[in-house]
Short mmCIF file of C-alpha atoms in Angstrom, two decimals:
data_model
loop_
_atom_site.label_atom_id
_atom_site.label_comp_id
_atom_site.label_asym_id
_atom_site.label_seq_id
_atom_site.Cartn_x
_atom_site.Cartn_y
_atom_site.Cartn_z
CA UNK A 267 11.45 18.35 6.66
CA UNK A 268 12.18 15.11 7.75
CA UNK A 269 9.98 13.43 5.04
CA UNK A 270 11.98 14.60 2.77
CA UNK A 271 14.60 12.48 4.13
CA UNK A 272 12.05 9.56 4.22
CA UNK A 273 11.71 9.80 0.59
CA UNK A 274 15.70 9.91 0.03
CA UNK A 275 15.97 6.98 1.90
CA UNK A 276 13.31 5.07 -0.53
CA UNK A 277 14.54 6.22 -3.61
CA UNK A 278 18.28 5.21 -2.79
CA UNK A 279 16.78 1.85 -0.95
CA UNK A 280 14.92 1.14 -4.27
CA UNK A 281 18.03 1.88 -6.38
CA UNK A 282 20.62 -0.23 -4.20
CA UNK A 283 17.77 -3.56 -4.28
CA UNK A 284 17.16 -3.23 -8.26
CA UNK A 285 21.28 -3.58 -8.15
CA UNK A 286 22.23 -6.15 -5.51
CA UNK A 287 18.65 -8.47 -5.81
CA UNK A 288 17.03 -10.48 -8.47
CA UNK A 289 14.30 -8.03 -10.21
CA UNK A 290 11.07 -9.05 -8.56
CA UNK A 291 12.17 -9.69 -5.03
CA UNK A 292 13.81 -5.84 -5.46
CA UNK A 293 10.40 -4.68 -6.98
CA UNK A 294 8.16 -6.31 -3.87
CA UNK A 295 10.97 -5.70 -1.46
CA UNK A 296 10.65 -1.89 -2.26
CA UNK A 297 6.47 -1.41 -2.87
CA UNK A 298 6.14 -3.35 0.40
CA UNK A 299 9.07 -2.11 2.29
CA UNK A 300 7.63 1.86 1.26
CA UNK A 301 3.87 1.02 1.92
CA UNK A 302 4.85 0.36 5.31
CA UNK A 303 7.59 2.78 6.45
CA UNK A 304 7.43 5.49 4.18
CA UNK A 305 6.07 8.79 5.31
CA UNK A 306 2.43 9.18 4.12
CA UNK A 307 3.09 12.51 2.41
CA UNK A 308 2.80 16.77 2.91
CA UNK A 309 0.02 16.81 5.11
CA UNK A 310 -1.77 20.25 4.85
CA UNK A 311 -0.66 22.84 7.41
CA UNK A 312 -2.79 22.55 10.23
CA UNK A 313 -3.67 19.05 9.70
CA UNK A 314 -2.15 17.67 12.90
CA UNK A 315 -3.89 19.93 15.40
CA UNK A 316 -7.31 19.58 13.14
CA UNK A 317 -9.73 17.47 15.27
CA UNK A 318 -10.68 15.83 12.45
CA UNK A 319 -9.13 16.90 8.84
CA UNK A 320 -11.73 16.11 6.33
CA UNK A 321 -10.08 17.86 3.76
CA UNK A 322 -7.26 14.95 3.03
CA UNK A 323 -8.63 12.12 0.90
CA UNK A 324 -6.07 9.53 1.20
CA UNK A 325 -4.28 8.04 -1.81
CA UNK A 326 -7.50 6.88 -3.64
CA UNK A 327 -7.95 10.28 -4.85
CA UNK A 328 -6.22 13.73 -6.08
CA UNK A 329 -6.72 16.19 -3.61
CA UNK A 330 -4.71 18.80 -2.38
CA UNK A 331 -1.59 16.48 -0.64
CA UNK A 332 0.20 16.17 -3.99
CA UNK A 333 3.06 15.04 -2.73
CA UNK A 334 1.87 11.26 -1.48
CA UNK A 335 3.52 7.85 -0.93
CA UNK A 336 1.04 6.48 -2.69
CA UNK A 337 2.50 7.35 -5.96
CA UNK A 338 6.37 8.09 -5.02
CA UNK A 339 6.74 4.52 -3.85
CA UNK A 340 5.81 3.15 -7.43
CA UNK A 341 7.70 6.02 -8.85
CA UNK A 342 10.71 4.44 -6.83
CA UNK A 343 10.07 1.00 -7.78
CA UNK A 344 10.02 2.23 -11.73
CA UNK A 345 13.16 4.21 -11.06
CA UNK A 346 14.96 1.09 -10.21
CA UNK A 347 13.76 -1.25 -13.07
CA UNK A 348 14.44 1.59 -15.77
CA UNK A 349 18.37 1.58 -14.24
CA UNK A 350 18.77 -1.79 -13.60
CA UNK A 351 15.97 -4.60 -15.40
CA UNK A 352 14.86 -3.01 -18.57
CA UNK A 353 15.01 -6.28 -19.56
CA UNK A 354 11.47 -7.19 -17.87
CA UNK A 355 9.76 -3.68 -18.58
CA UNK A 356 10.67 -4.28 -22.67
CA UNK A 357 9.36 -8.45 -22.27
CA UNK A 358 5.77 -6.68 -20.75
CA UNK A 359 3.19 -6.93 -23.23
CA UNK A 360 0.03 -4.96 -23.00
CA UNK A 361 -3.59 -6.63 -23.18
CA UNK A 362 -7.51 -5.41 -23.74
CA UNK A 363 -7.88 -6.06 -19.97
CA UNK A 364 -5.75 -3.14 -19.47
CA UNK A 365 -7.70 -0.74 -21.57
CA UNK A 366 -9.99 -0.10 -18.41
CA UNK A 367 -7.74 0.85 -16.33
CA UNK A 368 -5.92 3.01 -18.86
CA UNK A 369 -9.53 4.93 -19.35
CA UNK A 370 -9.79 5.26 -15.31
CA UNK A 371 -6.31 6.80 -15.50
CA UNK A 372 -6.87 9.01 -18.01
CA UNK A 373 -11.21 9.78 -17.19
CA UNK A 374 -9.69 13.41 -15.45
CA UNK A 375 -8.26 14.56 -17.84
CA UNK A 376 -11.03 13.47 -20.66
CA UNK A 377 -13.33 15.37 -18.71
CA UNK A 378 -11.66 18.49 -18.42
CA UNK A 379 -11.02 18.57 -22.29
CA UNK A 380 -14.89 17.28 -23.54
CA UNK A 381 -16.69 18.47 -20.81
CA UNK A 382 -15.22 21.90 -20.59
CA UNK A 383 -14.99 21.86 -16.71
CA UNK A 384 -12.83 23.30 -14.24
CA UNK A 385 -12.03 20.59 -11.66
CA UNK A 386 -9.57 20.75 -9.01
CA UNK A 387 -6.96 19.71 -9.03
CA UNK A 388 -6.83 20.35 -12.76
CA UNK A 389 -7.98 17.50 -14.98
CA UNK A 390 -4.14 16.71 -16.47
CA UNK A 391 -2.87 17.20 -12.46
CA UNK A 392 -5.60 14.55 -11.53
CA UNK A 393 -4.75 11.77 -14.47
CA UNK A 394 -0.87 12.49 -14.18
CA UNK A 395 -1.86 11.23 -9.77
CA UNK A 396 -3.98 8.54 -11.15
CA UNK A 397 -1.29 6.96 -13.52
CA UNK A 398 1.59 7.17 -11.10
CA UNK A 399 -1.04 5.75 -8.08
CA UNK A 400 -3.24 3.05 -9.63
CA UNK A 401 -1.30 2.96 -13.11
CA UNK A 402 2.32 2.37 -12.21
CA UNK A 403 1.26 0.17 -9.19
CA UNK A 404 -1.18 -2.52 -11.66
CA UNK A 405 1.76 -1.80 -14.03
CA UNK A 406 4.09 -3.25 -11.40
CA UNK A 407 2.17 -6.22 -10.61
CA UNK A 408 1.97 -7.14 -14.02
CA UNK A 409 5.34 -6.78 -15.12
CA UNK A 410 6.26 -8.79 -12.15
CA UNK A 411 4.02 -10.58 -10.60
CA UNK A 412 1.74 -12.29 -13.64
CA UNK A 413 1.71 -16.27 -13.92
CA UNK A 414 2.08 -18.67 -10.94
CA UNK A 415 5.38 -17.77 -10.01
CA UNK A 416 4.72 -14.16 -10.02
CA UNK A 417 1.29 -14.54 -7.98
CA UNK A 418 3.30 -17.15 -5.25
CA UNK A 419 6.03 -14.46 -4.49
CA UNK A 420 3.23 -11.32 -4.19
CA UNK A 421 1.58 -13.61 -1.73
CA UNK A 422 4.44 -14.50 -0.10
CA UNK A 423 5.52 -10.82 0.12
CA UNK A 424 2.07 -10.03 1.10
CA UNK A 425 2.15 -12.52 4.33
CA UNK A 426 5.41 -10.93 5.03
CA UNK A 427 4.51 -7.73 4.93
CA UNK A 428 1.55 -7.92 7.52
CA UNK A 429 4.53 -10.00 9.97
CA UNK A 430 6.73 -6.59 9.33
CA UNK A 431 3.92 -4.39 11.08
CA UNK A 432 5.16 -5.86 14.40
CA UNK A 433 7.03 -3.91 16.14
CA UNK A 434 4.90 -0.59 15.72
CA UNK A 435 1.86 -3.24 16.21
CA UNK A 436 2.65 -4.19 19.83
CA UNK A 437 3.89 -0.83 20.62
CA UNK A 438 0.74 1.17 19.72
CA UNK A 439 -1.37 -1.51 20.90
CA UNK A 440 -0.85 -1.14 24.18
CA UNK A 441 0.38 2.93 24.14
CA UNK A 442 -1.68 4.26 21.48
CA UNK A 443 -0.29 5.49 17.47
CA UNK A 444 2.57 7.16 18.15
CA UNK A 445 5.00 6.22 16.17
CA UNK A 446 4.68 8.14 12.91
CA UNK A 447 5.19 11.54 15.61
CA UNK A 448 8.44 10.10 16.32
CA UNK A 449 10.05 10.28 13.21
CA UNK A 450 7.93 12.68 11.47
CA UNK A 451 5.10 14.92 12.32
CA UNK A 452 1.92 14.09 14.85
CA UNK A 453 -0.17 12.19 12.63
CA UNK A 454 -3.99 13.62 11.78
CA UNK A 455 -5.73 10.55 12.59
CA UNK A 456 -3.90 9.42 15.22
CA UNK A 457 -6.78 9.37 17.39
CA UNK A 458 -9.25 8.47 14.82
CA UNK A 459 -10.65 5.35 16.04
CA UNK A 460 -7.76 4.23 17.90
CA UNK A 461 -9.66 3.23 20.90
CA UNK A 462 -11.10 -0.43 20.60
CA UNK A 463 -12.69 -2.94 23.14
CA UNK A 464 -9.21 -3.48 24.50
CA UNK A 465 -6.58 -1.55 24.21
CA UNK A 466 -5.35 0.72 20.92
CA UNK A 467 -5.63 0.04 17.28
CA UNK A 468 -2.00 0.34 15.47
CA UNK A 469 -1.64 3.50 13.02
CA UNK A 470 2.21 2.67 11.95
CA UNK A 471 3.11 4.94 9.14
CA UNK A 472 -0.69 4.27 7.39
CA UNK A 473 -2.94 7.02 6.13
CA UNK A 474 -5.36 6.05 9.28
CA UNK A 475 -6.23 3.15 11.03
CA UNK A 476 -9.13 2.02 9.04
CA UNK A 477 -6.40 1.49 6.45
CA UNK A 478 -3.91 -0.63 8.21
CA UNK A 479 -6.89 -2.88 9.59
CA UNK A 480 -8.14 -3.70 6.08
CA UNK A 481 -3.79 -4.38 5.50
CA UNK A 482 -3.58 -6.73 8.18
CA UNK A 483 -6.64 -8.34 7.65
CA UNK A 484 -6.05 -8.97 4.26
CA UNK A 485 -2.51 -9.90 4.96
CA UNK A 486 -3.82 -12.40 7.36
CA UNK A 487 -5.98 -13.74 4.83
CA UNK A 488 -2.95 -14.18 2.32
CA UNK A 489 -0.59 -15.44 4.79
CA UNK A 490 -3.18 -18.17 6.24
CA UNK A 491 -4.18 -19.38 2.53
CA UNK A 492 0.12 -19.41 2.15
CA UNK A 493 0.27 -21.60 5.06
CA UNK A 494 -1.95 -24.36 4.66
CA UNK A 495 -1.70 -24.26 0.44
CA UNK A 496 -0.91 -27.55 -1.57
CA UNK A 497 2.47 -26.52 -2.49
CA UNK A 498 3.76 -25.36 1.39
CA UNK A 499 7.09 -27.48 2.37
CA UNK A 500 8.09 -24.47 5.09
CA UNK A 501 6.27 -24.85 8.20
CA UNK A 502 7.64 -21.68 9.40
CA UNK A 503 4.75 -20.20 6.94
CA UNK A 504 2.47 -21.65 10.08
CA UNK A 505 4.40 -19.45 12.25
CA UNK A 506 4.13 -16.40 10.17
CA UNK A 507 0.35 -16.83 9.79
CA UNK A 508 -0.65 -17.59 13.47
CA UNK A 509 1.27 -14.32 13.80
CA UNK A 510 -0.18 -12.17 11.49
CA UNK A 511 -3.91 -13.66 12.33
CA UNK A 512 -3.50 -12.85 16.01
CA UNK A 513 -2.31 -9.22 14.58
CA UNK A 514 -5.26 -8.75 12.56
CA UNK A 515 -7.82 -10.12 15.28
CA UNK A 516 -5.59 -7.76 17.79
CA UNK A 517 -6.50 -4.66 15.74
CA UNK A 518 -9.87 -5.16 16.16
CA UNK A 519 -11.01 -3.81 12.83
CA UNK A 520 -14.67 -5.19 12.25
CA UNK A 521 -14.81 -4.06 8.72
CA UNK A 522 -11.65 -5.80 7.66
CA UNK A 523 -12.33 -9.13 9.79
CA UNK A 524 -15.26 -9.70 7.77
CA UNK A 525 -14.42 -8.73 4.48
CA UNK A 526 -11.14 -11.46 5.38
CA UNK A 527 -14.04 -14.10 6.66
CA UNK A 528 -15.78 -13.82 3.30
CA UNK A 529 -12.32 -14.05 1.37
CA UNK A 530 -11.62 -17.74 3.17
CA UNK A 531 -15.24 -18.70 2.21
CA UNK A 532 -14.49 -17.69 -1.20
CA UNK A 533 -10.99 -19.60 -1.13
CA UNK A 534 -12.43 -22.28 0.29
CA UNK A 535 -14.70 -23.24 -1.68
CA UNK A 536 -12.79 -22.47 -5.02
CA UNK A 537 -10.38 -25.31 -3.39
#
């Protein structure tokens, strides 16, 4: 299937940026670059003609799409720093504050050995999804992107990635989501609350599109407070914001318009 060849292509992209870039462009370059154009995963047969397939989760959870993008693109990101920047996984050190997330991690498969239940997927399936989702990916950011440095560059990369929707943006705005279908499957949710006041909200290669308008509104967010912070010398930041606000307000995502409103309060009145 042709995700299959999606996948090749992130595992050798990840390998060749761990070897030509410095680490930590490589490791944004490669989460950022698979968020947005990987295929979401082995969608259950059926799934595409389903009017409405309640049965897939998303990444948040295990369910039964194993095979998910959420957890191969960090797998592909640690691929690349265990062949080429060992140096920065041996410097991390571990803290208390990552003892919760550890226990969230590891809560599926605790319950399946104290509780003596039979969840499904199986309790060590679940964790082993839950480490290579939420663990490697807070793993990532804090082998690479912990101090002021670190942060800078994942907000940088974030503002970036929101400008990289683009092309798919103005396309399925005005034609509806089809661009996943053309290099992959029909999507499921493809016409899961694409219609808005005017025109089409984007799907790109996101689970659905409730899930790139929290992206772009968040990226919006990020690439405004990048824009207009103390330290910015570049005013082509200014051009990268106005472009990524007008492609959040575009999508027309309520939910993620506000929750980006009450982000800017927050920043701005921490400043």
């Amino acid at each position: 299937p042709a995700q299959w060849v999606g996948w090749a292509v992130l595992v050798v992209g990840a390998l060749l940026a761990f070897k030509l870039l410095p680490p930590r462009t490589a490791a944004l370059a490669v989460f950022f670059g698979g968020w947005l154009f990987a295929p979401v995963g082995m969608f259950p047969a059926g799934s595409s003609q389903a009017e409405h397939p309640y049965w897939i989760l998303g990444s948040a959870l295990p369910s039964d799409m194993g095979l998910h993008k959420a957890w191969l693109v960090p797998c592909a990101v640690l691929l690349g720093a265990l062949l080429f920047d060992r140096a920065s996984l041996r410097a991390f050190r571990p803290s208390w504050f990552d003892a919760a997330l550890l226990l969230w991690c590891a809560w599926p498969l605790l319950q399946s050995l104290l509780f003596v239940s039979e969840p499904r997927p199986a309790g060590a399936v679940a964790s082993l999804y839950l480490f290579g989702t939420w663990g490697l990916t807070w793993c990532i950011g804090r082998v690479y992107c912990s101090g002021g440095e670190g942060l800078s560059a994942l907000a940088r990369a974030l503002a970036l990635s929101g400008l990289a929707c683009l092309p798919f943006a103005l396309a399925e705005g005005l034609a509806g989501a089809q661009t996943y279908g053309w290099f992959f499957e029909p999507h499921p949710f493809r016409e899961d609350g694409d219609e808005r006041y005017l025109g089409w909200r984007p799907l790109g290669f996101f689970e659905n599109g409730n899930q790139y308008g929290l992206w772009i509104s968040l990226c919006a967010l990020v690439a405004v407070w990048v824009a207009w912070s103390r330290d910015a010398t570049d005013r082509r930041w200014r051009v990268v914001a106005g472009a990524v606000l007008a492609m959040a307000l575009a999508a027309q995502s309520i939910g993620g318009l506000m929750l980006a409103s009450l982000g800017a309060l927050v920043l701005w009145l921490s400043s």
